[in-house]
Coordinates of C-alpha atoms in Angstrom, one line a residue:
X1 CA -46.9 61.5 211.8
X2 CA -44.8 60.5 214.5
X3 CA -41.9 60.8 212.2
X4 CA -42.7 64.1 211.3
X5 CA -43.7 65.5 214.7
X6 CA -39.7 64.2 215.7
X7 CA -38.1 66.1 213.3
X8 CA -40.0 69.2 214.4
X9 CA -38.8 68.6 217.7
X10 CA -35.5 68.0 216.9
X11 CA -35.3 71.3 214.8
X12 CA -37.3 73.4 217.7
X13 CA -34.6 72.0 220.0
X14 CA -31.6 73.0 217.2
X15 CA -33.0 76.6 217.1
X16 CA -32.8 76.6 221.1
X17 CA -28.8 75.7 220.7
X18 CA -28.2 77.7 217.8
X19 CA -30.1 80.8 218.6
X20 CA -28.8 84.1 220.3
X21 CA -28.2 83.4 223.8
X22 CA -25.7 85.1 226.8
X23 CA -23.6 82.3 228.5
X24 CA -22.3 84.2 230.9
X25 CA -22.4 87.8 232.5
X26 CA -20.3 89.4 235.6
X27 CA -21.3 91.7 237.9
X28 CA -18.7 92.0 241.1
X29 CA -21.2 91.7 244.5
X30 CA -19.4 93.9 246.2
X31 CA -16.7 96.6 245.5
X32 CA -15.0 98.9 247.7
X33 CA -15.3 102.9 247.2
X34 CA -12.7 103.8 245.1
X35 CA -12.2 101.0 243.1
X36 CA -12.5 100.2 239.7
X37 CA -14.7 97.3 238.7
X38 CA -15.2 95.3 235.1
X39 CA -18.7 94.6 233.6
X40 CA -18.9 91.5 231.2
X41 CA -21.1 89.9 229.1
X42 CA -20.0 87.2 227.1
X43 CA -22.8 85.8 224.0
X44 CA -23.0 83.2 221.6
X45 CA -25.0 85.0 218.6
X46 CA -25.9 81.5 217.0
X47 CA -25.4 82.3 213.4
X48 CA -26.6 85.9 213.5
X49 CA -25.1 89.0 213.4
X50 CA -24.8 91.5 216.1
X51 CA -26.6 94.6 216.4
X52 CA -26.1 96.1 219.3
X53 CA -24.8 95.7 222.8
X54 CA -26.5 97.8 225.7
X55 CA -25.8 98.4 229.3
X56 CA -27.9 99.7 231.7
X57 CA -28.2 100.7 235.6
X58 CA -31.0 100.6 236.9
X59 CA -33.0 100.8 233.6
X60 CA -30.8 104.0 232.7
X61 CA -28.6 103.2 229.9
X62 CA -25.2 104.2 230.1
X63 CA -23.3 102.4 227.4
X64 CA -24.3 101.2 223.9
X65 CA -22.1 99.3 221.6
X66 CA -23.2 99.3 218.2
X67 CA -20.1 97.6 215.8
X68 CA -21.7 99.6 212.6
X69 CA -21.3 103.0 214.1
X70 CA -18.1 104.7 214.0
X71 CA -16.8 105.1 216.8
X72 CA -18.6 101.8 217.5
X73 CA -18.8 102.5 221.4
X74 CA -21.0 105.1 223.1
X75 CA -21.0 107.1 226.7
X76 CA -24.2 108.3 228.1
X77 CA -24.2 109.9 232.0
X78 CA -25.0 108.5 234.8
X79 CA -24.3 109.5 238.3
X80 CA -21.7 107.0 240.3
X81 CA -21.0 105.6 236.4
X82 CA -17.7 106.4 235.3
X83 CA -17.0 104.4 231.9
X84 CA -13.6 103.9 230.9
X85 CA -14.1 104.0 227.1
X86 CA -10.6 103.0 226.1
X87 CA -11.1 99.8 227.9
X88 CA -14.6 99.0 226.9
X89 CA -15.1 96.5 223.9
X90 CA -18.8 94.7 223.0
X91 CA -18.2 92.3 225.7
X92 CA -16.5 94.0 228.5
X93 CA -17.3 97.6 230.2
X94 CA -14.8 99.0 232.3
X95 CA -15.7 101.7 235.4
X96 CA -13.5 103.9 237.0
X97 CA -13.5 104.4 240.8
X98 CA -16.7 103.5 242.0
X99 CA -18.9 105.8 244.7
X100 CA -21.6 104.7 246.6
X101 CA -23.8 106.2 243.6
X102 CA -22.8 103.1 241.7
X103 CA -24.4 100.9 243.6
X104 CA -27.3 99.2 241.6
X105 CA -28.7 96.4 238.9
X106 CA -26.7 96.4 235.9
X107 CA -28.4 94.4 232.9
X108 CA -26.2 93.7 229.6
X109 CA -28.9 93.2 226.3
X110 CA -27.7 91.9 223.2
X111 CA -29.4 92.3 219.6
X112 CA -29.2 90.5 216.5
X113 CA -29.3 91.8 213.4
X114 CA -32.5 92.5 211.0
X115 CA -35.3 90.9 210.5
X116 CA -36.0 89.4 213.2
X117 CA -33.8 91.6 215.8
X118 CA -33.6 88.9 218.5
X119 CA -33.1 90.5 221.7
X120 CA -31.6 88.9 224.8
X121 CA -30.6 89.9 228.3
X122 CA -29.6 88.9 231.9
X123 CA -28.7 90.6 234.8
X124 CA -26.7 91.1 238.0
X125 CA -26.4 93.4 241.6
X126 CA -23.2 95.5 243.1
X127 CA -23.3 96.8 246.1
X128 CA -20.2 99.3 246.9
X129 CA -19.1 99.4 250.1
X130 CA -17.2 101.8 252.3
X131 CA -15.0 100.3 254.8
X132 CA -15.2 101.3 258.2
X133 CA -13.3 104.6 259.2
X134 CA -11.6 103.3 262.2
X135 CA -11.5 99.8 264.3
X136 CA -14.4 98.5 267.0
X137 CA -13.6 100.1 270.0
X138 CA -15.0 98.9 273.7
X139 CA -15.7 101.2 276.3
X140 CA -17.3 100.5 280.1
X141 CA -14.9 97.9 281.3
X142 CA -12.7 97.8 284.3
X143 CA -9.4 96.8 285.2
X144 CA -10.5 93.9 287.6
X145 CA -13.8 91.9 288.2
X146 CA -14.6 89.8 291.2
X147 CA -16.6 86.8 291.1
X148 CA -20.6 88.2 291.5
X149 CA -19.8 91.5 289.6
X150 CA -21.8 92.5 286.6
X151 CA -20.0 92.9 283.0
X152 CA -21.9 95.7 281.2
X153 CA -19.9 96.7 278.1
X154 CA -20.2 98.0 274.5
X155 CA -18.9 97.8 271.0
X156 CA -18.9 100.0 268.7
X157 CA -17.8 99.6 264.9
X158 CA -16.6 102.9 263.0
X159 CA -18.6 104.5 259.8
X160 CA -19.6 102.3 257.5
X161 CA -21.9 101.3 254.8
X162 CA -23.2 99.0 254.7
X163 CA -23.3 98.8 259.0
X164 CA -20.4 95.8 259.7
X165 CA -21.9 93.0 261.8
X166 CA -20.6 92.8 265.3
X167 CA -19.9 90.0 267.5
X168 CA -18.9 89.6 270.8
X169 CA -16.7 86.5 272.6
X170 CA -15.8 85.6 275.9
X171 CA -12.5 84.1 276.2
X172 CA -12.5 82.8 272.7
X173 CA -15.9 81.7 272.8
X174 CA -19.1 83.2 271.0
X175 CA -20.7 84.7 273.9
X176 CA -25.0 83.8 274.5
X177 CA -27.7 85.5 272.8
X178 CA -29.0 85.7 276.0
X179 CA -25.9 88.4 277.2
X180 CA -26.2 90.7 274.1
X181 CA -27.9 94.2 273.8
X182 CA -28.7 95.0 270.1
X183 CA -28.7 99.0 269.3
X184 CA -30.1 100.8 266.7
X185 CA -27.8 101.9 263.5
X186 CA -26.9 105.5 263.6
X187 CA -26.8 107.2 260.4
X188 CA -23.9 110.0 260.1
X189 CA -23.4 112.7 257.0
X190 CA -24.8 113.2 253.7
X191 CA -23.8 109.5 252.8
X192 CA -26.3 108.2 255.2
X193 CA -22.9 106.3 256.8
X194 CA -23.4 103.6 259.2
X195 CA -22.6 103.3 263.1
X196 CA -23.1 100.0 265.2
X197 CA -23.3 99.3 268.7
X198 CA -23.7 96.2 270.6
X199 CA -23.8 95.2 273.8
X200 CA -22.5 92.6 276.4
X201 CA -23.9 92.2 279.7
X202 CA -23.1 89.3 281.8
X203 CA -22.8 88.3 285.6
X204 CA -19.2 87.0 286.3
X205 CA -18.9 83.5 287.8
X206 CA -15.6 81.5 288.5
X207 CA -15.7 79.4 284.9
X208 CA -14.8 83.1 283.6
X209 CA -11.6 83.3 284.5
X210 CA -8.3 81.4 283.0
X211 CA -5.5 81.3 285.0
X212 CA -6.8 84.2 286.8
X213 CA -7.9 86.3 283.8
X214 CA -10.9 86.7 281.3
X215 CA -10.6 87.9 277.5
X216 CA -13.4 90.4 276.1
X217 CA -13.4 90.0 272.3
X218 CA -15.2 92.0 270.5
X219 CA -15.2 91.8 266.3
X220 CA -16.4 94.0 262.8
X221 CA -16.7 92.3 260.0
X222 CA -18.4 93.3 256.8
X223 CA -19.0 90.2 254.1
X224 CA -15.5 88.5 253.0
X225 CA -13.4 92.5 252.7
X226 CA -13.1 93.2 256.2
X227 CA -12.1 92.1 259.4
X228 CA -11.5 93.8 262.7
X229 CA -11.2 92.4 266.3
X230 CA -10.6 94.3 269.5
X231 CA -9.8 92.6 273.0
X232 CA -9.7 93.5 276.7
X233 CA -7.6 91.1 279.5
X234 CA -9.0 91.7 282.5
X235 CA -7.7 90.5 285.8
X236 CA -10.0 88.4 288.4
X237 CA -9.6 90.7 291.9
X238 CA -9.4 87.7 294.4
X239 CA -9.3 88.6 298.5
X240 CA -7.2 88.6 300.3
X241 CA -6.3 85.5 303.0
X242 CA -7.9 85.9 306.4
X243 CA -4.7 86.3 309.1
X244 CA -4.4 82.7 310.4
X245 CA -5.3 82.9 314.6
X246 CA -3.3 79.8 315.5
X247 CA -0.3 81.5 315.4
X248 CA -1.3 84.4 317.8
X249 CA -3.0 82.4 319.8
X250 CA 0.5 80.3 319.9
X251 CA 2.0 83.6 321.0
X252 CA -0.1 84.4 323.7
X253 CA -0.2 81.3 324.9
X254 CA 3.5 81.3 325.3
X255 CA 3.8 84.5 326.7
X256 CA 0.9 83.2 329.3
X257 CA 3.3 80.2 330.6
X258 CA 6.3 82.5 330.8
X259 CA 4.2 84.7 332.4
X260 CA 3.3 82.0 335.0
X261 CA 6.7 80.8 335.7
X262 CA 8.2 83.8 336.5
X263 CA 5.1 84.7 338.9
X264 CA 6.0 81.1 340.6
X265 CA 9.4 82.3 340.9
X266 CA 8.8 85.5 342.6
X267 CA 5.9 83.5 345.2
X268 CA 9.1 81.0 346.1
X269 CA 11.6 83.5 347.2
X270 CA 9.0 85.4 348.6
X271 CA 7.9 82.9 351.0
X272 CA 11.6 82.1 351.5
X273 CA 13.2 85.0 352.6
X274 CA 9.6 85.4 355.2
X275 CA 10.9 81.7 356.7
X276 CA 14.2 82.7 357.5
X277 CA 13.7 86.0 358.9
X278 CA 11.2 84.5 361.8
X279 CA 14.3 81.8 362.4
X280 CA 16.5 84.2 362.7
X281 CA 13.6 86.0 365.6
X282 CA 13.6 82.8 367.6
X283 CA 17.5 82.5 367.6
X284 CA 18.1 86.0 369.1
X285 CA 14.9 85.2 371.7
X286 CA 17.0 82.3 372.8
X287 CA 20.1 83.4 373.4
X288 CA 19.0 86.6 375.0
X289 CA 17.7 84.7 377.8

């Protein structure tokens, strides 16, 4: 019994292996607009023969591949799916310059041939993305900031879609949670495009400032396709120097003893000319008599 119930394992497990199966399928995540992208689905039919190959977005077929029709390949419309039939085989599906339309979940099914019609499938996402329209760009700064002033800027990314992710950094450093103002996306056109803000808003202290300035970073980026980075240098305003008083006091101080000396001087020949005028009385007095 135990013999026999092996061998039925063994064989369950051999039609496992040997059974229609997909080993691999591709999807790109993420594609820009514009772009073209390749589908793939590679299978391993296990001894059977292949009946048919679908694709489908979204549960809406859009290409079939059936090797006993002539032509074997077949186009069905679907909006934002442009099949490039010429380069499309059973295991491959090319698409010509993607839209934001042709965005979705694309499922590759393969089928075996009759009787039993074995029917497998997997799956994947692509998300297509259009690139912001211009570069962050940050407004409500000034040229110079003194220490106790208050930092109130904002970023903003161009269109987008999906909305890029912004960050902001303070002299090469990721600024605080704490100093950020999150703003709602803004939706723009028929497209539904994407427009973020965010905000920085800070009090400025003396540990901001490097060699007398302070770098405002600011940066968009959107998954692994883009990257964008705008900065501001701005300069620390410092006070000026109070006028130093010993020197003017110096000054006066001088002037004060010249000052005094040259009164002295006037008081002594003064006092001497009064001396030798009332000599001079006595003497003519005298002499007179």
């Amino acid at each position: 019994m135990s013999r026999l119930l092996r061998g039925l394992f063994i064989a369950f497990i051999s039609d496992i292996a040997y059974s229609l199966h997909i080993s691999e399928i591709r999807v790109p995540k993420h594609v820009v607009t514009g772009a073209d992208a390749q589908l793939e689905c590679r299978y391993d039919l296990g001894g059977d023969a292949l009946y048919s190959v679908k694709w489908y977005k979204d549960g809406n077929e859009f290409y079939r591949y059936v090797p006993r029709d002539m032509p074997p390949a077949q186009v069905f419309k679907l909006p934002g799916v442009h099949v490039v039939l010429g380069n499309s085989t059973d295991s491959v599906v090319s698409l010509r310059g993607v839209d934001l339309l042709s965005s979705g979940r694309y499922k590759c099914e393969v089928s075996g041939e009759a009787p039993l019609f074995q029917t497998v499938s997997d799956h994947g996402s692509m998300l297509v993305v259009y690139l912001p329209d211009k570069e962050p760009t940050i407004t409500g700064g000034r040229a110079k900031y003194q220490i106790g002033d208050w930092v109130s800027l904002n970023c903003t990314s161009g269109r987008s879609k999906p909305a890029v992710e912004l960050d902001w950094y303070i002299n090469g450093e990721e600024a605080k949670v704490g100093t950020l103002r999150k703003y709602n996306v803004i939706l723009s056109g028929r497209e539904g495009l994407e427009t973020s803000t965010l905000g920085l808003t800070f009090r400025v202290d003396h540990n901001h400032f490097r060699h007398g300035d302070m770098k405002l970073k600011c940066v968009a980026r959107m998954f692994s396709m883009y990257w964008r980075s705008n900065e501001e240098s701005v300069q620390g305003d410092r006070p000026l120097k109070a006028p130093v008083l010993e020197s003017r006091e110096t000054v006066v101080e001088r002037n004060s003893r010249a000052e005094s000396v040259k009164a002295s001087s006037t008081r002594t020949i003064y006092v001497s000319s009064l001396l030798y005028l009332v000599v001079l009385s006595f003497t003519v007095i005298l002499f007179s008599r």
